[in-house]
Amino acid sequence: FVFFFHSSVSHRFIAKPCALGLKVQANGPQKAQPNAILEKVFTAITKHPDEKRLEGLSKQLDWDVRSIQRWFRQRRNQEKPSTLTKFCESMWRFTFYLYIFTYGVRFLKKTPWLWNTRQCWNGYPYQPLMPDLHYYYIVELSFYWSLMFSQFIDIKRKDFGIMFTHHIVTVTLITFSYVTNLTRVGTLTLCLHDAADVVLEAAKMANYCKCQKLSDLLFLTFAIVFIVSRLGIYPLWILNTTLFELYEALGNFPALWVFNMLLVVLQILHCFWSYLIVKAAYKAISKGKVAKDDRSDIESSSDEEETVPRSKTLHSTITTNGTGGANGTNGYLTGGTCSEEH
């Protein structure tokens, strides 16, 4: 609830004035002309009428099929959020990721397990829960709970199922590691994941502001940080200590296998997103600009008209997650000049 409240306040009093100051477009997609019959079909029957239904509506309204297809396309796009709304969402997530990543780095600098992961298991399970560590965990857990629920009301993505799985795994991991006192390695995992999400949300905001060169640079930076942290540091640092050092220090116990299974699922998601990021980065290098990234932030209703020139739809297809988170996303991204999660 607190995160929803802060998100609403941030959108209205901070992000929106910043967006307007940066001349981010406040208008949404073109609205379809009012039509009671088509509206009833759209809301009660189908948003994607087949050929047979289109022909029936054409006869009933004395419209040509092409006009009816265009009406349904405009009506679907009408439900998309404006660029202003998407900028506000990204700014809120950027602010949180920047804060929590900075907090995590400052906290871990004072701990003995940052550079020696074997220290994660010294004295386990009788390790004291420090107030700073407790705060770090509670804030991260609250944020990912908010992401999981807000996913149902935020911008709809094609990768909804994958991001929902990511949020479930993340919330389960945070909760399970807290309950079983595996919090030391948990703090390393959280801080490592937040690093890429900061750059991701910054890339989105630059993209919404139509700062193409900055957006491209930030996206390529994000791609490098994501791949190095999730495919390099994560398995060599986190998985190595939970799969091998933990077993050497404490032997076999049930929580070890559950914990490692969840961490491995997270790594599988990392591999999937990295593949899509590499595709986007390759297009950026070969074409001189960041092309569409299919990884995450593509809206499920974004079926643009085939006859519209690419130059007119380049910016309109851009929308992240996650986190990342995500987001986070943690959360993640697509399209236009800069791809966009937990």
Short mmCIF file of C-alpha atoms in Angstrom, two decimals:
data_model
loop_
_atom_site.label_atom_id
_atom_site.label_comp_id
_atom_site.label_asym_id
_atom_site.label_seq_id
_atom_site.Cartn_x
_atom_site.Cartn_y
_atom_site.Cartn_z
CA PHE A 1 0.00 0.00 0.00
CA VAL A 2 2.82 2.39 0.92
CA PHE A 3 4.50 1.82 -2.44
CA PHE A 4 1.25 2.41 -4.34
CA PHE A 5 0.78 5.64 -2.37
CA HIS A 6 4.33 6.85 -3.03
CA SER A 7 4.01 5.90 -6.70
CA SER A 8 0.81 7.96 -7.02
CA VAL A 9 2.35 10.97 -5.24
CA SER A 10 5.53 10.70 -7.33
CA HIS A 11 3.53 10.57 -10.58
CA ARG A 12 1.45 13.61 -9.76
CA PHE A 13 3.85 15.99 -8.00
CA ILE A 14 7.32 15.01 -9.23
CA ALA A 15 7.37 12.89 -12.39
CA LYS A 16 4.60 14.71 -14.25
CA PRO A 17 6.05 18.23 -13.80
CA CYS A 18 9.47 16.88 -14.84
CA ALA A 19 7.94 15.24 -17.91
CA LEU A 20 6.13 18.38 -18.95
CA GLY A 21 9.31 20.40 -18.40
CA LEU A 22 11.15 18.00 -20.70
CA LYS A 23 8.31 18.34 -23.24
CA VAL A 24 7.25 14.71 -23.07
CA GLN A 25 4.07 14.23 -25.09
CA ALA A 26 0.98 14.14 -22.89
CA ASN A 27 -1.47 13.10 -25.58
CA GLY A 28 -2.35 9.44 -26.07
CA PRO A 29 -3.17 7.49 -29.25
CA GLN A 30 -5.85 8.77 -31.61
CA LYS A 31 -9.35 7.91 -30.40
CA ALA A 32 -11.80 5.94 -32.51
CA GLN A 33 -14.97 7.75 -33.54
CA PRO A 34 -17.99 6.86 -31.35
CA ASN A 35 -20.06 3.98 -32.69
CA ALA A 36 -22.49 2.11 -30.44
CA ILE A 37 -22.58 -1.11 -32.49
CA LEU A 38 -18.82 -1.47 -32.84
CA GLU A 39 -18.31 -0.48 -29.21
CA LYS A 40 -20.69 -3.24 -28.10
CA VAL A 41 -18.82 -5.81 -30.19
CA PHE A 42 -15.50 -4.56 -28.85
CA THR A 43 -16.47 -4.65 -25.18
CA ALA A 44 -18.80 -7.67 -25.10
CA ILE A 45 -17.63 -10.02 -27.88
CA THR A 46 -14.14 -9.54 -29.28
CA LYS A 47 -11.40 -6.95 -29.71
CA HIS A 48 -10.06 -8.81 -32.75
CA PRO A 49 -13.01 -9.65 -35.03
CA ASP A 50 -12.45 -12.35 -37.63
CA GLU A 51 -13.12 -11.97 -41.35
CA LYS A 52 -16.67 -13.31 -41.14
CA ARG A 53 -17.65 -10.87 -38.38
CA LEU A 54 -16.01 -7.99 -40.22
CA GLU A 55 -18.09 -8.72 -43.32
CA GLY A 56 -21.27 -8.86 -41.22
CA LEU A 57 -20.50 -5.52 -39.57
CA SER A 58 -19.67 -4.05 -42.96
CA LYS A 59 -23.13 -4.91 -44.28
CA GLN A 60 -24.84 -3.76 -41.06
CA LEU A 61 -23.11 -0.36 -40.95
CA ASP A 62 -22.58 0.12 -44.68
CA TRP A 63 -18.86 0.59 -44.02
CA ASP A 64 -16.06 -1.01 -45.98
CA VAL A 65 -14.09 -3.74 -44.17
CA ARG A 66 -10.93 -1.65 -44.15
CA SER A 67 -12.66 1.15 -42.21
CA ILE A 68 -13.95 -1.31 -39.62
CA GLN A 69 -10.47 -2.82 -39.21
CA ARG A 70 -9.08 0.68 -38.73
CA TRP A 71 -11.75 1.45 -36.10
CA PHE A 72 -10.90 -1.68 -34.09
CA ARG A 73 -7.19 -0.89 -34.36
CA GLN A 74 -7.72 2.66 -33.11
CA ARG A 75 -10.01 1.40 -30.34
CA ARG A 76 -7.39 -1.09 -29.17
CA ASN A 77 -4.65 1.52 -29.30
CA GLN A 78 -6.90 3.92 -27.43
CA GLU A 79 -6.38 1.81 -24.31
CA LYS A 80 -2.62 2.30 -24.46
CA PRO A 81 -1.13 4.77 -21.97
CA SER A 82 0.33 8.03 -23.18
CA THR A 83 4.07 8.66 -23.34
CA LEU A 84 3.64 10.92 -20.32
CA THR A 85 2.17 8.07 -18.27
CA LYS A 86 4.98 5.73 -19.29
CA PHE A 87 7.60 8.37 -18.43
CA CYS A 88 6.11 8.81 -14.97
CA GLU A 89 6.13 5.05 -14.38
CA SER A 90 9.78 4.80 -15.43
CA MET A 91 10.81 7.80 -13.34
CA TRP A 92 9.25 6.27 -10.22
CA ARG A 93 11.06 2.99 -10.78
CA PHE A 94 14.33 4.76 -11.61
CA THR A 95 14.12 6.71 -8.35
CA PHE A 96 13.50 3.57 -6.32
CA TYR A 97 16.21 1.48 -8.02
CA LEU A 98 18.77 4.27 -7.68
CA TYR A 99 17.98 4.69 -3.99
CA ILE A 100 17.93 1.00 -3.10
CA PHE A 101 21.05 0.20 -5.15
CA THR A 102 22.95 3.04 -3.46
CA TYR A 103 21.71 1.86 -0.06
CA GLY A 104 22.73 -1.73 -0.85
CA VAL A 105 26.26 -0.73 -1.92
CA ARG A 106 26.76 1.40 1.20
CA PHE A 107 25.50 -1.41 3.41
CA LEU A 108 27.57 -4.15 1.78
CA LYS A 109 30.78 -2.10 1.91
CA LYS A 110 30.67 -2.54 5.70
CA THR A 111 30.13 -6.31 5.60
CA PRO A 112 32.80 -9.06 5.56
CA TRP A 113 30.91 -11.17 3.00
CA LEU A 114 31.06 -8.69 0.12
CA TRP A 115 34.50 -9.86 -1.04
CA ASN A 116 34.58 -13.24 0.70
CA THR A 117 31.35 -15.15 0.08
CA ARG A 118 32.36 -17.91 2.51
CA GLN A 119 31.60 -15.39 5.24
CA CYS A 120 27.92 -15.80 4.28
CA TRP A 121 27.96 -19.17 6.06
CA ASN A 122 30.12 -18.46 9.12
CA GLY A 123 28.03 -19.06 12.22
CA TYR A 124 24.96 -20.07 10.21
CA PRO A 125 22.12 -20.34 11.20
CA TYR A 126 22.90 -18.29 14.33
CA GLN A 127 23.66 -15.05 12.50
CA PRO A 128 22.23 -11.85 14.02
CA LEU A 129 19.72 -9.92 11.92
CA MET A 130 21.16 -6.42 11.76
CA PRO A 131 18.68 -3.50 11.58
CA ASP A 132 20.18 -2.25 8.29
CA LEU A 133 19.85 -5.70 6.73
CA HIS A 134 16.28 -6.04 8.02
CA TYR A 135 15.33 -2.66 6.51
CA TYR A 136 16.98 -3.59 3.18
CA TYR A 137 15.00 -6.82 2.98
CA ILE A 138 11.65 -5.33 3.96
CA VAL A 139 11.91 -2.48 1.44
CA GLU A 140 12.92 -4.82 -1.41
CA LEU A 141 10.20 -7.32 -0.56
CA SER A 142 7.55 -4.58 -0.37
CA PHE A 143 8.61 -3.21 -3.74
CA TYR A 144 8.43 -6.58 -5.49
CA TRP A 145 5.03 -7.28 -3.96
CA SER A 146 3.86 -3.94 -5.38
CA LEU A 147 5.29 -4.85 -8.81
CA MET A 148 3.50 -8.18 -8.80
CA PHE A 149 0.11 -6.60 -8.10
CA SER A 150 0.59 -3.46 -10.20
CA GLN A 151 1.39 -5.66 -13.21
CA PHE A 152 -2.35 -6.27 -13.51
CA ILE A 153 -3.15 -2.55 -13.81
CA ASP A 154 0.02 -1.15 -15.42
CA ILE A 155 0.99 -1.20 -19.10
CA LYS A 156 0.16 -4.63 -20.50
CA ARG A 157 3.15 -6.53 -21.88
CA LYS A 158 3.43 -9.49 -24.18
CA ASP A 159 5.76 -11.11 -21.68
CA PHE A 160 3.21 -10.81 -18.87
CA GLY A 161 3.52 -14.51 -17.98
CA ILE A 162 7.32 -14.46 -17.85
CA MET A 163 7.42 -11.28 -15.77
CA PHE A 164 4.77 -12.64 -13.43
CA THR A 165 6.88 -15.79 -13.00
CA HIS A 166 9.90 -13.60 -12.30
CA HIS A 167 8.03 -11.66 -9.62
CA ILE A 168 6.74 -14.87 -8.01
CA VAL A 169 10.25 -16.37 -7.93
CA THR A 170 11.73 -13.12 -6.58
CA VAL A 171 9.16 -12.70 -3.81
CA THR A 172 9.49 -16.39 -2.89
CA LEU A 173 13.29 -16.14 -2.81
CA ILE A 174 13.32 -13.02 -0.63
CA THR A 175 10.75 -14.48 1.76
CA PHE A 176 12.38 -17.93 1.89
CA SER A 177 15.89 -16.55 2.46
CA TYR A 178 14.56 -14.27 5.21
CA VAL A 179 12.73 -17.08 7.00
CA THR A 180 15.71 -19.47 6.75
CA ASN A 181 18.21 -16.69 7.66
CA LEU A 182 20.02 -16.95 4.32
CA THR A 183 20.00 -13.17 4.24
CA ARG A 184 23.70 -12.51 3.71
CA VAL A 185 23.81 -14.05 0.26
CA GLY A 186 20.35 -12.55 -0.29
CA THR A 187 21.73 -9.02 0.07
CA LEU A 188 24.41 -9.79 -2.54
CA THR A 189 21.76 -11.07 -4.94
CA LEU A 190 19.48 -8.07 -4.46
CA CYS A 191 22.22 -5.49 -4.98
CA LEU A 192 23.54 -7.29 -8.06
CA HIS A 193 20.10 -7.30 -9.70
CA ASP A 194 19.37 -3.65 -8.96
CA ALA A 195 22.47 -2.43 -10.83
CA ALA A 196 21.13 -3.04 -14.34
CA ASP A 197 17.62 -1.81 -13.56
CA VAL A 198 18.86 1.69 -12.74
CA VAL A 199 20.35 2.06 -16.22
CA LEU A 200 17.31 0.44 -17.84
CA GLU A 201 14.84 2.96 -16.44
CA ALA A 202 17.17 5.84 -17.32
CA ALA A 203 17.27 4.55 -20.92
CA LYS A 204 13.48 4.49 -21.05
CA MET A 205 13.17 8.05 -19.79
CA ALA A 206 15.69 9.29 -22.33
CA ASN A 207 13.74 7.48 -25.01
CA TYR A 208 10.42 9.06 -23.98
CA CYS A 209 12.15 12.47 -24.09
CA LYS A 210 13.28 11.66 -27.66
CA CYS A 211 16.96 11.98 -26.75
CA GLN A 212 17.92 9.25 -29.19
CA LYS A 213 21.71 9.33 -28.82
CA LEU A 214 21.52 9.31 -25.03
CA SER A 215 18.85 6.61 -25.16
CA ASP A 216 20.97 4.42 -27.43
CA LEU A 217 24.05 4.90 -25.27
CA LEU A 218 22.15 4.04 -22.08
CA PHE A 219 20.58 0.98 -23.66
CA LEU A 220 23.94 -0.38 -24.81
CA THR A 221 25.32 0.34 -21.33
CA PHE A 222 22.36 -1.50 -19.84
CA ALA A 223 22.98 -4.46 -22.16
CA ILE A 224 26.60 -4.71 -21.02
CA VAL A 225 25.77 -4.33 -17.32
CA PHE A 226 22.91 -6.84 -17.55
CA ILE A 227 24.90 -9.54 -19.34
CA VAL A 228 28.03 -9.11 -17.20
CA SER A 229 26.07 -9.12 -13.93
CA ARG A 230 23.45 -11.78 -14.74
CA LEU A 231 25.46 -14.19 -16.91
CA GLY A 232 28.89 -13.55 -15.42
CA ILE A 233 28.94 -12.36 -11.83
CA TYR A 234 25.68 -14.04 -10.77
CA PRO A 235 26.67 -17.65 -11.60
CA LEU A 236 30.35 -17.21 -10.64
CA TRP A 237 29.64 -15.35 -7.42
CA ILE A 238 26.14 -16.19 -6.18
CA LEU A 239 25.47 -19.66 -7.58
CA ASN A 240 29.03 -20.75 -6.81
CA THR A 241 28.65 -19.96 -3.13
CA THR A 242 25.12 -21.41 -2.76
CA LEU A 243 25.82 -24.60 -4.76
CA PHE A 244 29.33 -25.40 -3.54
CA GLU A 245 30.57 -23.26 -0.64
CA LEU A 246 27.32 -23.61 1.28
CA TYR A 247 27.37 -27.39 0.84
CA GLU A 248 31.03 -27.58 1.94
CA ALA A 249 30.38 -25.45 5.02
CA LEU A 250 27.09 -26.95 6.25
CA GLY A 251 26.48 -30.18 4.36
CA ASN A 252 23.13 -31.24 2.98
CA PHE A 253 19.80 -29.91 4.28
CA PRO A 254 16.35 -29.47 2.62
CA ALA A 255 16.37 -25.66 2.50
CA LEU A 256 19.58 -25.75 0.44
CA TRP A 257 17.90 -27.53 -2.48
CA VAL A 258 14.80 -25.32 -2.46
CA PHE A 259 16.92 -22.18 -2.34
CA ASN A 260 19.19 -23.32 -5.17
CA MET A 261 16.27 -24.43 -7.31
CA LEU A 262 14.78 -20.93 -7.14
CA LEU A 263 18.14 -19.33 -7.91
CA VAL A 264 18.58 -21.58 -10.95
CA VAL A 265 15.09 -20.64 -12.24
CA LEU A 266 16.14 -17.02 -11.95
CA GLN A 267 19.24 -17.77 -13.99
CA ILE A 268 17.13 -19.37 -16.73
CA LEU A 269 15.13 -16.14 -16.97
CA HIS A 270 18.41 -14.21 -17.15
CA CYS A 271 19.47 -16.32 -20.14
CA PHE A 272 16.16 -15.71 -21.93
CA TRP A 273 16.30 -11.94 -21.47
CA SER A 274 19.99 -11.80 -22.37
CA TYR A 275 19.25 -13.49 -25.68
CA LEU A 276 16.70 -10.81 -26.55
CA ILE A 277 18.99 -8.01 -25.38
CA VAL A 278 21.82 -9.32 -27.56
CA LYS A 279 19.42 -9.29 -30.55
CA ALA A 280 18.58 -5.65 -29.87
CA ALA A 281 22.22 -4.70 -29.37
CA TYR A 282 23.18 -6.42 -32.63
CA LYS A 283 20.54 -4.40 -34.49
CA ALA A 284 21.83 -1.25 -32.81
CA ILE A 285 25.37 -1.88 -34.03
CA SER A 286 24.41 -3.05 -37.53
CA LYS A 287 21.83 -0.32 -38.20
CA GLY A 288 23.36 2.50 -36.21
CA LYS A 289 20.44 2.77 -33.79
CA VAL A 290 18.77 0.64 -31.17
CA ALA A 291 16.00 -1.29 -32.86
CA LYS A 292 13.06 -3.06 -31.35
CA ASP A 293 13.86 -5.24 -28.34
CA ASP A 294 11.35 -8.06 -27.98
CA ARG A 295 12.35 -8.78 -24.42
CA SER A 296 9.74 -7.13 -22.33
CA ASP A 297 8.02 -3.85 -22.69
CA ILE A 298 6.01 -4.59 -25.83
CA GLU A 299 2.36 -3.82 -25.29
CA SER A 300 -0.05 -6.61 -26.09
CA SER A 301 -2.29 -4.29 -28.09
CA SER A 302 0.43 -2.80 -30.26
CA ASP A 303 -0.58 -4.06 -33.66
CA GLU A 304 0.28 -1.12 -35.87
CA GLU A 305 -1.27 -0.68 -39.29
CA GLU A 306 0.89 -2.21 -42.01
CA THR A 307 0.55 0.83 -44.25
CA VAL A 308 1.97 3.27 -41.71
CA PRO A 309 5.58 4.19 -42.57
CA ARG A 310 8.27 3.02 -40.15
CA SER A 311 9.41 6.58 -39.57
CA LYS A 312 6.05 7.48 -38.08
CA THR A 313 5.84 4.51 -35.74
CA LEU A 314 9.43 4.44 -34.52
CA HIS A 315 8.85 6.32 -31.29
CA SER A 316 5.25 5.25 -30.77
CA THR A 317 6.14 1.59 -30.27
CA ILE A 318 8.40 2.28 -27.31
CA THR A 319 7.12 1.53 -23.87
CA THR A 320 10.11 -2.00 -19.57
CA ASN A 321 10.61 -4.38 -16.30
CA GLY A 322 12.13 -6.15 -14.63
CA THR A 323 13.75 -6.31 -13.05
CA GLY A 324 14.29 -6.88 -13.16
CA GLY A 325 13.55 -5.95 -11.41
CA ALA A 326 13.02 -6.40 -13.07
CA ASN A 327 11.57 -3.99 -13.89
CA GLY A 328 13.49 -5.43 -11.79
CA THR A 329 13.12 -6.10 -13.31
CA ASN A 330 13.01 -6.62 -12.27
CA GLY A 331 11.54 -5.06 -15.25
CA TYR A 332 12.34 -4.65 -18.92
CA LEU A 333 12.11 -2.97 -22.25
CA THR A 334 11.35 -2.61 -25.93
CA GLY A 335 11.06 -0.84 -29.01
CA GLY A 336 11.49 2.27 -31.07
CA THR A 337 14.83 3.89 -30.66
CA CYS A 338 15.53 2.31 -27.35
CA SER A 339 14.33 -1.00 -26.07
CA GLU A 340 12.70 -1.12 -22.69
CA GLU A 341 10.65 -4.63 -16.21
CA HIS A 342 11.86 -7.19 -12.00
#
